[in-house]
């Protein structure tokens, strides 16, 4: 069973936190910090498995992590999960994100946290692996997005008008163009 | 520009300014330079969101909740959003529901009261026509359901398990999984629906179905029987997966749906060889499958051929360049080494190579595995490798490694000398990380190996070079050895001894240096070295006197004791500084000294044989006085100016034999004159029944004369029927106190005697509270106990000595 899924950057800022076991909020933050400390110390050429920190359950739980560019994807699992299997799962998750966001980068995760959550909910449910087929997941996500857009159809007209007005803001557009090109997580190899 | 914006907004939305969009909020938060700035932005937004929630405005609720979730992820409290999530869930729009359920999963959990309110909405959504709405509801149920909720909604789940929609079915399966975890009684409900899950083509449904079945089988053996029939189906599925060739939808790096394969393998008993030979191992996914295969092989108790196959696969993993693979291989080998010892031995060399791996977790596992693999044949090579490893190991490994090395060396050492060499090397390399019990055990072991005393001491002396501060355990052991066998440093007796040609000057230098570090321990070294350098005793004394004023109380005390010993109590020195008899080994695998091997010689502190247990575990003064007592003093003192020879003069022992010889014969020896043993009537004998172990055994007045009364009271410990504990109580019935009270006892050969230290040596006058002392006697032959006792004390300035024999121990104590 997966106990928690954490995504944070090289400085420890959380980009996605999903706990499948109840922890109070401050404990959740502490766990993120502790996990960051454990994982950031690891050299790049050591194995991807760690024993869990004391806050998350100690040696009964393992931290399986992958480091992509500026982000750490950490899955905290118990002993019933296969370590190598979870490594593959992380790979599938990131590949799905890549397909959904087109060359996903950290900024995408920052600004679309809810969408990342929806994708994750298709992959893992209640701590158990639900679906591993990328095409399947992506098609479902797209269906649901279409549904949302349909609903937003008429009632979103005012909102759309306002956003159109706002988007006339030229300085803002210039700022948008000038956004720095962050390295994308497109090219993953083993 | 801003004013125009605001005007348009107000006109379009009827006065309420549009709440900030999520991405704008995120931008603002990221723009904050300091934590205080960030907090300000967040608090402002939270206040705004709270006010909008209060105003029950529907339009922007989902946006506000989205912002709230982001804020929550950053670590700020967001519980005020819980009710809003419920309202969103109840809304009819999919967008609202989506964010509502997400919020519920993040903010709610079983412990909140609001939790139960979701149940109704969940029920409605589970019956919805849109599969995604159902999917959302199932997702939420699968994450946060409580036992009550599970009970309420289990019926719906069961219905959905049979739905035709694969998407719904797989989610329902995982929901069922969670429900079974929360409320095990509901399991039966789901069994019929589960069978059909396995006939699905959809892999998602298959995976979840298999997970569900595994959970059911692990909970109840009946279901296991029920599902056993399905195993051939599972096998067929796996076979299709492997043989089917390339299928684009399920492909991960060239292997079709590794997850399903991994999943199925947890359940299947056959087809291992097929998988093993057909799976390509160059990619991680292939290895994942193989790994799961191996785990399955080890879990079920396969026949040996299969297990060897498993171990070989693991061995191949060890040669893999990917560190992850090596890690799991080492981990699994550790678990299986007990079962398949020989198979793992074949990969020993690879494991030894792993000791040098740059990754610390790999090294640790390799080390544990190496220790598990050591046996009598490979001990020398393995130890060499492990010693090299120890040199470079991290501190946390060093203590573990050194204590394990000690244990294995003791079990498999080819020769004692090799053992000593290895342990000295360990002490030198591991420095301060050697745990204390290793030091203790090592000292005890050295004291047992008599022929190697000289060799050991000389080796230790030679090794006392270099950084002594980092090698305290080595210093302690060396210290003890030199203290005991210092006289042998220059000798060439014993096996492989090399005279060390130690001179006092060298001694001084190194001892002074180490003295500063381990202070107390080192004083004990000096005592016997007096013999070695008797001529220089004044110099040594001057050295020690410096420490008489040391701040450390222990050092000061020892220094003063030493000076006192050298000056005032010269006559005691020889006996005090006798060699300690070899210690009993505590572990059964050692030379197994039994408690019952004492001879009367050892009883009297004769150091002829080194293999006897201590007569008295504590104050050496007792034993030395005893020597005086039995007339050996003069003989022993004659040898004071040279090395004490291990064999005490024979005349002494013959005296002792004579003294105690009488105890062995069946005839009673007349007690020496002056004694007046008072034999009590064993009136109570009849009242003590043999079956009662710990019942009152009558006490005995062993001696009574001139106001001094010695009472023995008895106690039998329940766990040791051969032992009797005698509590001696000495009382003084005269008006003057008795000082320097000393009690000694001797028993026949077949018994063992142990004198514990007395409560004191002054008996106050005319009270019943005198001195108490505990005596332990072991009687393996259950023969009648006879004891010769000698008492000495001072009263009103004059010394009194008495000797008597006590034969009237109640026989019930040996029943």
Tab-separated table of N, CA, C and O in Angstrom, chain B residues 624-662:
chain	number	residue	atom	x	y	z
B	624	UNK	N	43.483	-13.184	50.478
B	624	UNK	CA	44.864	-13.038	50.902
B	624	UNK	C	44.993	-13.348	52.375
B	624	UNK	O	45.924	-14.007	52.815
B	625	UNK	N	43.991	-12.905	53.137
B	625	UNK	CA	44.011	-13.211	54.558
B	625	UNK	C	43.938	-14.703	54.781
B	625	UNK	O	44.516	-15.248	55.698
B	626	UNK	N	43.197	-15.326	53.910
B	626	UNK	CA	43.028	-16.758	54.036
B	626	UNK	C	44.369	-17.477	53.903
B	626	UNK	O	44.666	-18.434	54.575
B	627	UNK	N	45.198	-16.943	52.977
B	627	UNK	CA	46.506	-17.540	52.800
B	627	UNK	C	47.297	-17.412	54.095
B	627	UNK	O	47.952	-18.331	54.548
B	628	UNK	N	47.211	-16.230	54.656
B	628	UNK	CA	47.892	-16.026	55.926
B	628	UNK	C	47.379	-17.030	56.936
B	628	UNK	O	48.132	-17.652	57.673
B	629	UNK	N	46.083	-17.145	56.941
B	629	UNK	CA	45.400	-18.004	57.883
B	629	UNK	C	45.956	-19.411	57.879
B	629	UNK	O	46.172	-20.032	58.885
B	630	UNK	N	46.175	-19.881	56.674
B	630	UNK	CA	46.541	-21.283	56.587
B	630	UNK	C	48.027	-21.493	56.524
B	630	UNK	O	48.504	-22.505	56.048
B	631	UNK	N	48.747	-20.498	56.996
B	631	UNK	CA	50.163	-20.698	57.230
B	631	UNK	C	51.021	-20.635	56.002
B	631	UNK	O	52.170	-21.031	56.026
B	632	UNK	N	50.500	-20.130	54.941
B	632	UNK	CA	51.335	-20.104	53.755
B	632	UNK	C	52.110	-18.821	53.593
B	632	UNK	O	52.900	-18.660	52.692
B	633	UNK	N	51.835	-17.897	54.459
B	633	UNK	CA	52.380	-16.554	54.271
B	633	UNK	C	53.886	-16.541	54.098
B	633	UNK	O	54.412	-15.973	53.156
B	634	UNK	N	54.535	-17.146	55.012
B	634	UNK	CA	55.994	-17.039	55.004
B	634	UNK	C	56.584	-17.584	53.723
B	634	UNK	O	57.471	-17.002	53.121
B	635	UNK	N	56.018	-18.667	53.261
B	635	UNK	CA	56.550	-19.235	52.029
B	635	UNK	C	56.381	-18.297	50.869
B	635	UNK	O	57.268	-18.082	50.070
B	636	UNK	N	55.222	-17.726	50.815
B	636	UNK	CA	54.936	-16.923	49.638
B	636	UNK	C	55.742	-15.646	49.650
B	636	UNK	O	56.223	-15.185	48.642
B	637	UNK	N	55.919	-15.122	50.813
B	637	UNK	CA	56.646	-13.865	50.867
B	637	UNK	C	58.088	-14.017	50.436
B	637	UNK	O	58.706	-13.088	49.968
B	638	UNK	N	58.575	-15.191	50.575
B	638	UNK	CA	59.968	-15.394	50.204
B	638	UNK	C	60.198	-15.151	48.726
B	638	UNK	O	61.289	-14.823	48.290
B	639	UNK	N	59.182	-15.272	47.959
B	639	UNK	CA	59.359	-15.098	46.528
B	639	UNK	C	59.038	-13.696	46.071
B	639	UNK	O	58.860	-13.431	44.909
B	640	UNK	N	58.951	-12.804	46.981
B	640	UNK	CA	58.451	-11.479	46.603
B	640	UNK	C	59.390	-10.752	45.677
B	640	UNK	O	58.993	-9.966	44.860
B	641	UNK	N	60.658	-10.997	45.811
B	641	UNK	CA	61.559	-10.179	45.008
B	641	UNK	C	61.743	-10.717	43.611
B	641	UNK	O	62.409	-10.126	42.783
B	642	UNK	N	61.137	-11.848	43.317
B	642	UNK	CA	61.211	-12.273	41.922
B	642	UNK	C	59.795	-12.442	41.399
B	642	UNK	O	58.847	-12.186	42.080
B	643	UNK	N	59.756	-12.900	40.241
B	643	UNK	CA	58.436	-13.141	39.646
B	643	UNK	C	57.729	-14.216	40.437
B	643	UNK	O	58.308	-15.222	40.775
B	644	UNK	N	56.499	-13.970	40.657
B	644	UNK	CA	55.725	-14.982	41.372
B	644	UNK	C	55.580	-16.189	40.460
B	644	UNK	O	55.098	-16.091	39.347
B	645	UNK	N	56.021	-17.324	40.945
B	645	UNK	CA	55.879	-18.499	40.103
B	645	UNK	C	54.450	-18.993	40.175
B	645	UNK	O	53.811	-18.900	41.194
B	646	UNK	N	53.979	-19.484	39.092
B	646	UNK	CA	52.596	-19.934	39.082
B	646	UNK	C	52.335	-21.065	40.074
B	646	UNK	O	51.267	-21.193	40.609
B	647	UNK	N	53.324	-21.846	40.334
B	647	UNK	CA	53.083	-22.947	41.278
B	647	UNK	C	53.463	-22.500	42.668
B	647	UNK	O	54.603	-22.191	42.949
B	648	UNK	N	52.509	-22.484	43.525
B	648	UNK	CA	52.819	-22.119	44.911
B	648	UNK	C	53.585	-23.274	45.531
B	648	UNK	O	53.470	-24.412	45.073
B	649	UNK	N	54.350	-22.999	46.521
B	649	UNK	CA	55.166	-24.074	47.135
B	649	UNK	C	54.308	-25.242	47.566
B	649	UNK	O	53.223	-25.083	48.098
B	650	UNK	N	54.777	-26.371	47.311
B	650	UNK	CA	53.964	-27.562	47.562
B	650	UNK	C	53.685	-27.753	49.031
B	650	UNK	O	52.681	-28.311	49.417
B	651	UNK	N	54.617	-27.263	49.821
B	651	UNK	CA	54.406	-27.461	51.248
B	651	UNK	C	53.110	-26.839	51.689
B	651	UNK	O	52.420	-27.331	52.556
B	652	UNK	N	52.808	-25.741	51.059
B	652	UNK	CA	51.572	-25.070	51.467
B	652	UNK	C	50.378	-25.965	51.207
B	652	UNK	O	49.513	-26.161	52.042
B	653	UNK	N	50.345	-26.506	50.020
B	653	UNK	CA	49.153	-27.283	49.687
B	653	UNK	C	49.035	-28.503	50.572
B	653	UNK	O	47.945	-28.891	50.957
B	654	UNK	N	50.161	-29.090	50.907
B	654	UNK	CA	50.035	-30.284	51.739
B	654	UNK	C	49.505	-29.932	53.106
B	654	UNK	O	48.695	-30.651	53.677
B	655	UNK	N	49.933	-28.770	53.577
B	655	UNK	CA	49.370	-28.324	54.851
B	655	UNK	C	47.865	-28.224	54.759
B	655	UNK	O	47.125	-28.678	55.620
B	656	UNK	N	47.461	-27.614	53.685
B	656	UNK	CA	46.032	-27.376	53.544
B	656	UNK	C	45.283	-28.692	53.456
B	656	UNK	O	44.220	-28.871	54.033
B	657	UNK	N	45.887	-29.604	52.730
B	657	UNK	CA	45.215	-30.889	52.587
B	657	UNK	C	45.035	-31.528	53.950
B	657	UNK	O	43.983	-32.050	54.274
B	658	UNK	N	46.097	-31.435	54.716
B	658	UNK	CA	45.993	-32.035	56.037
B	658	UNK	C	44.884	-31.408	56.829
B	658	UNK	O	44.096	-32.077	57.472
B	659	UNK	N	44.857	-30.096	56.708
B	659	UNK	CA	43.876	-29.375	57.509
B	659	UNK	C	42.464	-29.812	57.176
B	659	UNK	O	41.630	-30.020	58.033
B	660	UNK	N	42.267	-29.967	55.908
B	660	UNK	CA	40.906	-30.296	55.522
B	660	UNK	C	40.705	-31.770	55.296
B	660	UNK	O	39.604	-32.205	55.046
B	661	UNK	N	41.835	-32.496	55.366
B	661	UNK	CA	41.702	-33.922	55.093
B	661	UNK	C	40.686	-34.570	56.003
B	661	UNK	O	39.930	-35.443	55.612
B	662	UNK	N	40.670	-34.035	57.207
B	662	UNK	CA	39.760	-34.639	58.156
B	662	UNK	C	38.317	-34.546	57.742
B	662	UNK	O	37.496	-35.397	58.071
